[in-house]
CSV table of C-alpha atoms in Angstrom, one decimal:
chain,number,residue,atom,x,y,z
A,722,MET,CA,-2.1,-16.4,0.2
A,723,GLU,CA,-0.6,-14.1,2.8
A,724,TYR,CA,-0.4,-15.4,6.3
A,725,LEU,CA,0.0,-14.1,9.7
A,726,ILE,CA,1.0,-16.4,12.7
A,727,GLY,CA,0.8,-15.7,16.8
A,728,ILE,CA,1.8,-17.6,19.3
A,729,GLN,CA,1.8,-16.5,23.0
A,730,GLY,CA,4.6,-17.9,25.4
A,731,PRO,CA,5.1,-17.5,29.0
A,732,ASP,CA,6.0,-14.0,29.3
A,733,PHE,CA,6.2,-13.2,25.3
A,734,VAL,CA,4.4,-13.3,22.3
A,735,LEU,CA,6.0,-13.9,19.2
A,736,VAL,CA,4.2,-13.0,15.9
A,737,ALA,CA,5.0,-13.7,11.8
A,738,ALA,CA,3.5,-12.1,8.7
A,739,ASP,CA,5.3,-13.1,5.3
A,740,SER,CA,6.5,-10.2,3.7
A,741,VAL,CA,4.9,-10.1,0.3
A,742,ALA,CA,2.7,-7.5,-1.4
A,743,ALA,CA,0.5,-8.9,-4.5
A,744,SER,CA,-1.2,-7.8,-6.8
A,745,SER,CA,-3.3,-10.4,-9.2
A,746,ILE,CA,-0.2,-12.9,-10.2
A,747,ILE,CA,2.9,-10.3,-9.5
A,748,LYS,CA,4.7,-10.0,-6.6
A,749,MET,CA,5.1,-6.6,-6.6
A,750,LYS,CA,6.7,-6.2,-2.7
A,751,ASP,CA,8.8,-8.7,-1.5
A,752,ASP,CA,9.8,-6.6,1.6
A,753,HIS,CA,6.0,-5.4,2.9
A,754,ASP,CA,5.5,-5.0,7.1
A,755,LYS,CA,2.0,-6.4,7.8
A,756,MET,CA,2.1,-5.1,11.0
A,757,PHE,CA,0.9,-2.0,12.5
A,758,LYS,CA,2.4,-0.6,16.3
A,759,LEU,CA,-0.9,0.3,18.0
A,760,SER,CA,1.6,1.5,20.7
A,761,ASP,CA,4.7,0.5,22.8
A,762,ASN,CA,3.2,-2.8,23.7
A,763,ILE,CA,0.3,-3.5,21.4
A,764,LEU,CA,0.8,-4.6,17.5
A,765,LEU,CA,-2.0,-5.1,15.0
A,766,LEU,CA,-1.7,-7.7,11.8
A,767,CYS,CA,-3.3,-7.1,9.2
A,768,VAL,CA,-4.0,-9.1,6.0
A,769,GLY,CA,-6.9,-9.0,3.7
A,770,GLU,CA,-8.1,-6.7,0.7
A,771,ALA,CA,-5.9,-4.6,-0.5
A,772,GLY,CA,-6.8,-1.5,0.2
A,773,ASP,CA,-8.4,-2.2,3.5
A,774,THR,CA,-6.2,-3.4,5.3
A,775,VAL,CA,-4.0,-0.3,5.3
A,776,GLN,CA,-7.1,2.0,5.9
A,777,PHE,CA,-8.6,0.2,8.8
A,778,ALA,CA,-5.2,-0.9,10.1
A,779,GLU,CA,-4.3,2.7,10.3
A,780,TYR,CA,-7.2,3.7,11.9
A,781,ILE,CA,-7.0,2.1,14.7
A,782,GLN,CA,-3.9,3.0,15.1
A,783,LYS,CA,-4.5,6.7,15.0
A,784,ASN,CA,-7.3,6.3,17.6
A,785,VAL,CA,-5.2,4.1,19.8
A,786,GLN,CA,-2.6,7.2,19.9
A,787,LEU,CA,-5.5,9.4,20.2
A,788,TYR,CA,-7.0,7.7,23.3
A,789,LYS,CA,-3.4,8.4,24.9
A,790,MET,CA,-3.0,11.7,24.2
A,791,ARG,CA,-6.3,12.3,25.2
A,792,ASN,CA,-6.6,10.4,29.0
A,793,GLY,CA,-2.7,10.4,29.1
A,794,TYR,CA,-2.2,6.3,29.4
A,795,GLU,CA,-2.2,4.1,27.0
A,796,LEU,CA,-5.1,1.2,25.8
A,797,SER,CA,-4.8,-1.9,27.0
A,798,PRO,CA,-4.7,-5.2,24.7
A,799,THR,CA,-7.6,-6.2,25.6
A,800,ALA,CA,-9.4,-2.8,25.3
A,801,ALA,CA,-7.7,-2.1,22.2
A,802,ALA,CA,-8.7,-6.1,21.0
A,803,ASN,CA,-12.4,-5.2,21.7
A,804,PHE,CA,-12.1,-1.5,19.9
A,805,THR,CA,-10.7,-3.1,17.2
A,806,ARG,CA,-13.5,-5.1,17.1
A,807,LYS,CA,-16.4,-2.9,17.7
A,808,ASN,CA,-15.5,-1.0,14.6
A,809,LEU,CA,-14.8,-4.1,12.3
A,810,ALA,CA,-18.7,-5.0,13.5
A,811,ASP,CA,-20.2,-1.5,13.2
A,812,TYR,CA,-18.5,-1.5,9.4
A,813,LEU,CA,-19.5,-4.6,8.7
A,814,ARG,CA,-23.4,-3.9,8.3
A,815,SER,CA,-22.5,-1.0,6.6
A,816,ARG,CA,-22.6,-0.1,2.8
A,817,THR,CA,-18.2,-0.4,3.1
A,818,PRO,CA,-17.5,-3.8,5.2
A,819,TYR,CA,-13.7,-3.8,5.9
A,820,HIS,CA,-12.8,-7.5,4.7
A,821,VAL,CA,-9.5,-7.8,6.8
A,822,ASN,CA,-8.2,-10.3,9.2
A,823,LEU,CA,-6.2,-9.5,11.8
A,824,LEU,CA,-4.4,-10.7,14.7
A,825,LEU,CA,-3.3,-8.5,17.8
A,826,ALA,CA,-0.8,-9.3,20.2
A,827,GLY,CA,0.5,-7.3,23.2
A,828,TYR,CA,2.0,-7.5,26.8
A,829,ASP,CA,0.2,-5.7,29.6
A,830,GLN,CA,2.3,-4.9,32.8
A,831,ALA,CA,-0.6,-6.1,35.0
A,832,ASP,CA,-2.2,-9.6,32.9
A,833,GLY,CA,1.0,-10.7,31.2
A,834,PRO,CA,0.6,-11.6,27.4
A,835,ALA,CA,-1.8,-11.7,25.3
A,836,LEU,CA,-3.0,-12.7,21.9
A,837,PHE,CA,-6.2,-12.0,19.9
A,838,TYR,CA,-7.4,-13.3,16.8
A,839,MET,CA,-10.4,-11.7,14.8
A,840,ASP,CA,-11.9,-12.2,11.4
A,841,HIS,CA,-13.6,-10.3,8.7
A,842,LEU,CA,-17.3,-11.0,10.4
A,843,SER,CA,-15.6,-9.6,13.5
A,844,ALA,CA,-15.6,-12.7,15.9
A,845,LEU,CA,-13.0,-12.4,18.3
A,846,ALA,CA,-11.4,-15.0,20.4
A,847,LYS,CA,-7.9,-14.5,22.9
A,848,ALA,CA,-6.2,-17.8,21.5
A,849,PRO,CA,-2.5,-19.4,22.8
A,850,PHE,CA,-1.8,-19.0,19.5
A,851,ALA,CA,-3.6,-18.6,16.1
A,852,ALA,CA,-2.6,-17.9,12.7
A,853,HIS,CA,-4.7,-16.6,9.6
A,854,GLY,CA,-4.1,-17.8,5.4
A,855,TYR,CA,-3.9,-20.9,4.0
A,856,GLY,CA,-0.7,-21.6,5.9
A,857,ALA,CA,-3.3,-21.9,8.8
A,858,PHE,CA,-4.0,-25.2,7.9
A,859,LEU,CA,-0.5,-26.2,7.8
A,860,THR,CA,0.7,-24.9,10.8
A,861,LEU,CA,-2.3,-24.5,13.2
A,862,SER,CA,-2.1,-28.6,13.6
A,863,ILE,CA,1.5,-28.6,15.0
A,864,LEU,CA,0.9,-25.9,17.1
A,865,ASP,CA,-1.8,-28.3,18.9
A,866,ARG,CA,0.4,-31.2,19.2
A,867,TYR,CA,3.8,-29.3,20.7
A,868,TYR,CA,2.3,-26.8,21.8
A,869,LYS,CA,2.9,-26.6,25.6
A,870,PRO,CA,2.2,-22.8,27.7
A,871,GLY,CA,5.0,-22.4,29.1
A,872,GLY,CA,7.6,-24.1,26.7
A,873,TRP,CA,7.2,-22.3,23.4
A,874,THR,CA,10.7,-20.7,22.2
A,875,GLY,CA,11.9,-18.4,19.8
A,876,GLU,CA,13.8,-21.2,17.7
A,877,GLN,CA,11.0,-23.2,17.3
A,878,ASP,CA,9.1,-20.7,14.9
A,879,ALA,CA,11.9,-21.0,12.3
A,880,SER,CA,11.4,-24.4,12.0
A,881,LEU,CA,7.4,-24.2,12.2
A,882,LEU,CA,7.8,-21.5,9.2
A,883,SER,CA,10.0,-24.2,7.3
A,884,ILE,CA,7.1,-26.4,7.3
A,885,LEU,CA,5.4,-23.7,4.8
A,886,ASN,CA,8.3,-23.9,2.5
A,887,LYS,CA,8.3,-27.6,2.3
A,888,ARG,CA,4.4,-28.2,1.6
A,889,PHE,CA,2.6,-25.0,1.0
A,890,ILE,CA,2.3,-24.7,-2.8
A,891,LEU,CA,2.7,-21.0,-3.1
A,892,ASN,CA,5.9,-19.4,-2.1
A,893,LEU,CA,6.2,-17.6,1.0
A,894,PRO,CA,9.9,-16.0,0.3
A,895,SER,CA,10.1,-14.8,4.2
A,896,PHE,CA,8.2,-13.4,7.0
A,897,ASN,CA,9.4,-10.7,9.5
A,898,VAL,CA,9.0,-11.7,12.8
A,899,ARG,CA,8.5,-9.4,16.4
A,900,ALA,CA,8.4,-10.6,19.8
A,901,ILE,CA,6.7,-8.3,22.7
A,902,ASP,CA,7.6,-8.4,26.1
A,903,LYS,CA,7.2,-6.4,29.3
A,904,GLU,CA,10.4,-4.4,27.5
A,905,GLY,CA,7.7,-3.4,24.5
A,906,VAL,CA,8.0,-4.6,20.6
A,907,HIS,CA,11.7,-6.6,19.4
A,908,ASP,CA,12.4,-7.1,15.8
A,909,LEU,CA,13.8,-10.2,15.2
A,910,GLU,CA,15.6,-11.9,12.6
A,911,LYS,CA,13.6,-12.4,9.0
A,912,VAL,CA,13.4,-15.6,8.5
A,913,CYS,CA,14.4,-16.4,4.9
A,914,GLY,CA,13.5,-19.5,2.5
A,915,ARG,CA,16.1,-21.1,1.2
A,916,GLU,CA,15.4,-19.5,-2.3
A,917,ARG,CA,16.0,-16.5,-1.1
A,918,GLU,CA,19.0,-16.7,0.7
A,919,ARG,CA,20.5,-17.9,-2.7
A,920,GLU,CA,19.2,-15.0,-4.6
A,921,GLY,CA,20.9,-12.8,-2.0
A,922,ARG,CA,24.1,-14.3,-2.4
A,923,GLU,CA,23.8,-13.9,-6.1
A,924,ARG,CA,22.9,-10.4,-5.8
A,925,GLU,CA,25.8,-9.5,-3.7
A,926,SER,CA,28.2,-11.2,-6.2
A,927,ARG,CA,26.8,-9.5,-9.2
B,908,MET,CA,-17.5,21.9,-13.9
B,909,ALA,CA,-18.0,25.4,-16.2
B,910,LEU,CA,-20.2,23.1,-19.0
B,911,GLU,CA,-22.2,21.3,-16.4
B,912,ASP,CA,-23.2,24.3,-14.5
B,913,LEU,CA,-24.1,26.3,-17.8
B,914,CYS,CA,-26.4,23.0,-18.4
B,915,GLY,CA,-27.8,23.3,-15.5
B,916,LEU,CA,-26.6,19.8,-14.3
B,917,GLN,CA,-27.2,20.0,-10.9
B,918,ALA,CA,-30.7,19.2,-11.5
B,919,LEU,CA,-29.8,15.6,-11.9
B,920,GLY,CA,-28.7,15.3,-8.5
B,921,GLY,CA,-25.3,15.4,-9.3
B,922,SER,CA,-24.7,11.9,-10.7
B,923,LEU,CA,-22.1,12.7,-13.0
B,924,ARG,CA,-20.3,14.3,-10.4
B,925,GLY,CA,-20.5,10.7,-8.5
B,926,SER,CA,-19.0,8.1,-10.3
B,927,LEU,CA,-16.0,7.1,-9.5
B,928,GLY,CA,-16.2,9.1,-6.0
B,929,VAL,CA,-14.2,11.7,-7.5
B,930,GLY,CA,-17.2,14.4,-7.6
B,931,ARG,CA,-16.1,15.1,-3.7
B,932,TYR,CA,-12.8,16.6,-5.0
B,933,LEU,CA,-13.4,18.7,-7.9
B,934,ASP,CA,-14.2,21.9,-6.4
B,935,ARG,CA,-12.7,21.0,-2.9
B,936,SER,CA,-9.4,20.2,-1.0
B,937,PRO,CA,-9.5,16.6,0.5
B,938,ILE,CA,-7.1,18.1,3.3
B,939,ASP,CA,-9.4,20.4,5.3
B,940,PHE,CA,-6.6,22.4,6.6
B,941,GLY,CA,-8.6,23.5,10.2
B,942,GLN,CA,-11.2,25.1,7.7
B,943,THR,CA,-14.8,24.5,8.4
B,944,ALA,CA,-17.6,24.2,6.0
B,945,PRO,CA,-20.9,23.4,6.7
B,946,ASP,CA,-21.1,20.4,5.5
B,947,SER,CA,-17.5,19.0,6.2
B,948,VAL,CA,-17.5,18.8,10.1
B,949,PRO,CA,-17.9,15.3,11.0
B,950,ALA,CA,-21.2,14.1,13.1
B,951,PRO,CA,-19.9,13.6,16.9
B,952,ASP,CA,-19.5,9.3,17.1
B,953,ALA,CA,-21.7,8.4,20.3
B,954,SER,CA,-18.6,7.0,21.7
B,955,GLY,CA,-16.8,10.2,21.3
B,956,TRP,CA,-14.2,9.1,19.4
B,957,SER,CA,-13.8,10.8,16.1
B,958,ALA,CA,-10.1,10.7,14.7
B,959,GLY,CA,-12.4,11.0,11.0
B,960,GLY,CA,-13.3,7.9,9.2
B,961,PRO,CA,-11.3,5.3,7.5
B,962,GLY,CA,-12.3,6.0,4.3
B,963,GLY,CA,-10.8,9.7,4.2
B,964,PRO,CA,-10.8,12.9,6.5
B,965,ASP,CA,-14.6,14.1,5.6
B,966,SER,CA,-16.8,11.1,5.9
B,967,ALA,CA,-18.4,10.2,9.2
B,968,PRO,CA,-18.6,7.4,11.2
B,969,GLY,CA,-20.8,5.0,9.4
B,970,ALA,CA,-20.0,6.2,5.6
B,971,GLY,CA,-17.5,5.0,3.1
B,972,PRO,CA,-16.0,6.1,0.4
B,973,ASP,CA,-18.7,5.1,-2.3
B,974,SER,CA,-21.2,7.3,-0.5
B,975,ALA,CA,-20.7,10.2,-1.8
B,976,PRO,CA,-24.6,11.3,-3.0
B,977,GLY,CA,-25.3,10.2,-6.4
B,978,ALA,CA,-22.4,7.9,-6.8
B,979,VAL,CA,-23.0,5.5,-9.4
B,980,PRO,CA,-21.0,2.3,-10.3
B,981,LEU,CA,-18.8,2.5,-13.7
B,982,PRO,CA,-20.8,1.5,-16.9
B,983,PHE,CA,-18.3,-0.9,-18.1
B,984,PRO,CA,-14.9,-2.3,-16.7
B,985,THR,CA,-12.1,-0.2,-17.6
B,986,ALA,CA,-9.0,-1.8,-19.2
B,987,HIS,CA,-5.7,-0.3,-18.1
B,988,GLY,CA,-4.2,-1.0,-21.9
B,989,THR,CA,-0.3,-0.1,-20.6
B,990,THR,CA,3.0,-0.5,-19.9
B,991,THR,CA,4.7,2.0,-17.5
B,992,LEU,CA,7.3,1.4,-15.0
B,993,GLY,CA,9.9,3.1,-12.5
B,994,PHE,CA,12.9,2.3,-10.8
B,995,LEU,CA,14.9,3.7,-8.4
B,996,PHE,CA,18.9,3.9,-9.2
B,997,GLN,CA,22.4,5.4,-8.1
B,998,GLY,CA,21.5,8.3,-10.6
B,999,GLY,CA,17.5,8.5,-9.1
B,1000,VAL,CA,14.2,7.4,-10.7
B,1001,LEU,CA,13.9,6.4,-13.9
B,1002,ALA,CA,10.6,6.4,-15.6
B,1003,ALA,CA,9.8,5.1,-18.5
B,1004,ALA,CA,5.9,4.0,-20.5
B,1005,ASP,CA,4.7,3.4,-23.5
B,1006,THR,CA,2.6,6.1,-25.8
B,1007,ARG,CA,-0.4,3.9,-27.2
B,1008,SER,CA,-3.7,4.8,-26.2
B,1009,SER,CA,-6.3,2.0,-27.2
B,1010,CYS,CA,-10.0,2.2,-27.4
B,1011,SER,CA,-11.7,-1.0,-27.3
B,1012,GLY,CA,-9.5,-2.3,-29.6
B,1013,LEU,CA,-8.3,0.1,-31.9
B,1014,VAL,CA,-5.2,2.6,-31.3
B,1015,ALA,CA,-7.0,5.6,-30.4
B,1016,CYS,CA,-3.8,7.8,-29.6
B,1017,PRO,CA,-0.8,6.7,-30.7
B,1018,ALA,CA,1.7,9.5,-29.2
B,1019,SER,CA,-0.6,9.9,-25.4
B,1020,ARG,CA,1.4,11.1,-22.6
B,1021,LYS,CA,1.4,8.6,-19.7
B,1022,VAL,CA,4.1,10.0,-17.5
B,1023,VAL,CA,2.4,13.2,-16.7
B,1024,PRO,CA,4.3,15.7,-14.2
B,1025,LEU,CA,3.2,16.9,-11.6
B,1026,HIS,CA,5.5,19.5,-10.7
B,1027,ARG,CA,9.4,20.1,-11.5
B,1028,HIS,CA,10.4,16.8,-9.0
B,1029,LEU,CA,7.4,15.0,-9.4
B,1030,LEU,CA,6.2,12.7,-11.6
B,1031,ALA,CA,3.0,10.6,-12.2
B,1032,LEU,CA,2.9,7.3,-14.8
B,1033,GLY,CA,-0.9,6.5,-15.2
B,1034,SER,CA,-2.6,3.2,-16.1
B,1035,GLY,CA,-6.3,3.5,-16.8
B,1036,THR,CA,-8.6,5.4,-18.5
B,1037,SER,CA,-7.2,8.4,-20.1
B,1038,ALA,CA,-9.4,10.7,-18.8
B,1039,ASP,CA,-9.0,9.7,-15.1
B,1040,ILE,CA,-5.8,10.2,-15.4
B,1041,ALA,CA,-6.1,13.3,-17.0
B,1042,LEU,CA,-8.7,14.6,-14.4
B,1043,TRP,CA,-6.7,13.3,-10.7
B,1044,ARG,CA,-3.2,15.2,-12.2
B,1045,ARG,CA,-4.8,17.9,-12.2
B,1046,ILE,CA,-6.7,17.6,-8.7
B,1047,LEU,CA,-3.2,16.4,-7.7
B,1048,ALA,CA,-1.1,18.9,-9.2
B,1049,ARG,CA,-3.9,21.8,-7.6
B,1050,GLU,CA,-3.5,20.0,-4.0
B,1051,LEU,CA,0.3,20.0,-3.9
B,1052,ARG,CA,0.8,23.3,-5.1
B,1053,LEU,CA,-2.0,24.6,-2.3
B,1054,TYR,CA,0.1,22.7,0.4
B,1055,GLN,CA,3.6,24.4,-1.0
B,1056,LEU,CA,1.5,27.7,-0.3
B,1057,ARG,CA,0.4,26.8,2.6
B,1058,HIS,CA,3.0,25.3,4.4
B,1059,GLY,CA,6.2,26.6,2.4
B,1060,ARG,CA,7.7,23.5,1.7
B,1061,ARG,CA,6.6,20.9,-1.0
B,1062,LEU,CA,4.9,18.0,-0.2
B,1063,THR,CA,7.0,14.8,0.2
B,1064,THR,CA,6.7,12.0,-2.7
B,1065,GLY,CA,5.1,9.9,-0.2
B,1066,GLY,CA,2.6,12.4,1.1
B,1067,ALA,CA,1.2,12.9,-2.3
B,1068,ALA,CA,1.3,9.4,-2.6
B,1069,LYS,CA,-1.0,8.8,0.8
B,1070,LEU,CA,-2.8,11.8,-0.6
B,1071,LEU,CA,-3.7,9.8,-3.9
B,1072,ALA,CA,-4.9,6.5,-2.3
B,1073,LEU,CA,-7.0,8.5,0.7
B,1074,MET,CA,-8.7,10.3,-2.4
B,1075,LEU,CA,-9.4,6.3,-3.1
B,1076,ALA,CA,-10.7,6.4,-6.6
B,1077,GLY,CA,-7.5,7.1,-8.6
B,1078,PRO,CA,-6.8,5.1,-11.2
B,1079,PRO,CA,-3.4,2.8,-10.7
B,1080,GLY,CA,-0.5,4.4,-11.4
B,1081,GLY,CA,2.7,5.0,-9.8
B,1082,GLY,CA,4.2,8.9,-8.4
B,1083,ALA,CA,8.4,8.5,-8.9
B,1084,GLY,CA,9.7,11.8,-7.5
B,1085,THR,CA,12.4,13.4,-5.5
B,1086,SER,CA,12.2,15.1,-2.4
B,1087,ARG,CA,14.1,15.6,1.2
B,1088,GLY,CA,14.9,11.9,1.7
B,1089,GLY,CA,16.1,11.6,-1.8
B,1090,ALA,CA,14.4,9.9,-4.3
B,1091,ARG,CA,11.2,7.8,-3.8
B,1092,LEU,CA,9.0,5.5,-6.0
B,1093,TYR,CA,5.6,5.2,-4.8
B,1094,TYR,CA,2.7,2.3,-6.3
B,1095,VAL,CA,-1.1,3.6,-6.0
B,1096,CYS,CA,-3.9,1.4,-7.1
B,1097,SER,CA,-7.6,2.2,-6.6
B,1098,ASP,CA,-8.3,0.0,-4.1
B,1099,GLY,CA,-6.1,2.1,-1.8
B,1100,LYS,CA,-2.8,0.1,-2.0
B,1101,ARG,CA,0.0,2.7,-1.4
B,1102,LEU,CA,3.6,0.6,-1.4
B,1103,ARG,CA,7.2,2.2,-1.6
B,1104,GLY,CA,9.1,0.5,-3.7
B,1105,GLU,CA,12.2,0.4,-5.7
B,1106,LEU,CA,10.6,-0.9,-9.0
B,1107,PHE,CA,7.5,-1.0,-10.1
B,1108,SER,CA,5.2,-1.4,-12.9
B,1109,VAL,CA,1.7,-1.2,-14.1
B,1110,GLY,CA,-0.4,-1.9,-17.0
B,1111,SER,CA,-2.0,-4.6,-18.9
B,1112,GLY,CA,1.9,-5.1,-20.2
B,1113,SER,CA,3.9,-5.1,-16.4
B,1114,PRO,CA,4.4,-9.0,-15.7
B,1115,TYR,CA,6.4,-8.6,-19.1
B,1116,ALA,CA,8.1,-5.9,-18.0
B,1117,TYR,CA,9.0,-7.1,-14.6
B,1118,SER,CA,11.1,-9.9,-15.8
B,1119,VAL,CA,13.5,-8.1,-18.0
B,1120,LEU,CA,13.7,-5.5,-15.1
B,1121,ASP,CA,14.5,-7.6,-12.7
B,1122,GLU,CA,17.5,-9.2,-15.0
B,1123,GLU,CA,18.6,-5.7,-15.7
B,1124,VAL,CA,18.1,-3.0,-13.1
B,1125,ARG,CA,20.8,-2.9,-10.3
B,1126,TRP,CA,21.6,0.0,-8.0
B,1127,GLY,CA,24.5,1.0,-9.3
B,1128,LEU,CA,23.5,1.6,-13.8
B,1129,SER,CA,24.8,4.6,-15.0
B,1130,VAL,CA,22.2,6.8,-16.6
B,1131,GLU,CA,22.8,5.6,-20.1
B,1132,GLN,CA,22.5,2.0,-18.9
B,1133,ALA,CA,18.9,2.7,-17.1
B,1134,ALA,CA,17.2,4.1,-19.4
B,1135,ARG,CA,18.2,1.4,-22.0
B,1136,ALA,CA,16.9,-0.9,-19.1
B,1137,GLY,CA,13.7,1.3,-19.1
B,1138,ARG,CA,13.7,1.6,-23.1
B,1139,GLU,CA,14.0,-2.0,-23.4
B,1140,ALA,CA,11.3,-3.4,-20.8
B,1141,VAL,CA,9.1,-0.8,-22.4
B,1142,TYR,CA,9.7,-2.5,-25.7
B,1143,ARG,CA,9.8,-6.1,-24.6
B,1144,ALA,CA,6.4,-5.7,-23.0
B,1145,SER,CA,5.0,-3.7,-26.3
B,1146,ARG,CA,5.8,-6.6,-28.0
B,1147,ARG,CA,4.1,-9.1,-26.3
B,1148,ASP,CA,0.7,-6.9,-25.2
B,1149,ALA,CA,-1.4,-6.2,-28.3
B,1150,TYR,CA,-2.5,-2.6,-26.0
B,1151,SER,CA,0.7,-1.4,-25.4
B,1152,GLY,CA,3.2,0.4,-28.2
B,1153,ASN,CA,3.8,2.8,-30.4
B,1154,CYS,CA,7.2,4.9,-28.2
B,1155,VAL,CA,8.6,4.7,-25.1
B,1156,ASP,CA,8.7,8.0,-23.1
B,1157,VAL,CA,11.7,7.8,-20.8
B,1158,PHE,CA,12.0,10.4,-18.3
B,1159,LEU,CA,14.5,10.3,-15.6
B,1160,VAL,CA,14.3,12.3,-12.1
B,1161,THR,CA,16.9,13.5,-9.8
B,1162,ALA,CA,17.5,16.1,-7.1
B,1163,ARG,CA,17.4,18.9,-9.4
B,1164,GLY,CA,13.6,17.7,-10.9
B,1165,TRP,CA,13.1,15.7,-13.7
B,1166,PRO,CA,14.2,18.7,-16.6
B,1167,ASN,CA,17.8,18.1,-16.4
B,1168,ASP,CA,20.8,17.6,-17.8
B,1169,GLU,CA,21.7,13.6,-17.9
B,1170,MET,CA,18.9,13.2,-19.8
B,1171,SER,CA,18.5,16.2,-22.3
B,1172,ALA,CA,22.2,16.0,-23.0
B,1173,ARG,CA,21.3,12.8,-24.6
B,1174,GLY,CA,18.5,13.8,-26.5
B,1175,MET,CA,16.1,11.2,-24.5
B,1176,GLU,CA,13.6,12.6,-23.4
């Protein structure tokens, strides 16, 4: 039901997440942010079981910030990803595993952009593009076909998400989109489905 | 608790206290405020990083929310026979709930209170077992008052919601209140979810209430219209949902708190 996607460009990483917070059949919130800022240039996108996502992501977030306070410099995206994986793996065989699927995206001044895919069994893989959720079945093949390491632009992201509007049976009305480059994290314009734009216009005209 | 002590129930290994995980908070605070007690110092982590386990400030790495000694699973699945709702509008936060307490198909109490004030500026709307709501109301009210005494200011609505969410065993419900920053509405669930929003409804009748509310609620409502919308939504939900019904309680929280002139003048409380 929830959807995350990340795409690495030549000198940036583009990430998007749907913005629905659901409880059984009800959409409780349609402007929910699933991205957690670990540092000035690392974002953690987290979906999965309801309470686990926020608990785990905030735990990682606070620990990354603690590292910076103690040592005076920030963790690199690779180090943060490995730290996250280690924690997830440690809890995996405890009595309270965290059922979360993650994307970690960051920009390192030395190594450039990085995108990491992590699943609830704490498998970690660095990838040029990655997605979580049922929507991944529809979007990964497009990326396989059209992605080139030097050639992904922001406009293609909106057209990628429109395939979900066309083919996915569940309605994912809007997506939060962010880009990370050497200047840090930038909020991009939310991508909305056609229905949501219409709703927005109706609400304003009431 | 007093009865437990009198009956010497500690001998059972604290099994009663462990259920739902709430036992840890009956006689100690979830926020340690820097005090140290023999059992609250977390074991040092091998890597030297110990910002507290994700399950809460007092769980050591490797422990989780359910590893309190003697924690037992619930004996039966609890139903949430209720309709409660809250929404923000220009006049503050409106909270409404039905008053039916059901117990396995019969109405145990037709006049129960599901909107429980925690203090003058904070209401809690509960869905779940009435015993849990009553217990958590008291634990939360205690913690909020302690925070206020220690820090000289009230804990914000978001902070109170976060506290409840971190204690992690609260029944689903919402908290509506005003604090520095204006009116806020939070939904907190026993699985740890905490959402901030402008309109929530909780309980078995909530889908029915959501549909009615989505049609009627907008920011510019007057107090009367908002109260009518809230009452109508709970009424419609209680028509369709067997476990909601009887009367409707309507509360309004403004910057001046929930006992305020707008509502009592109209005799709606």
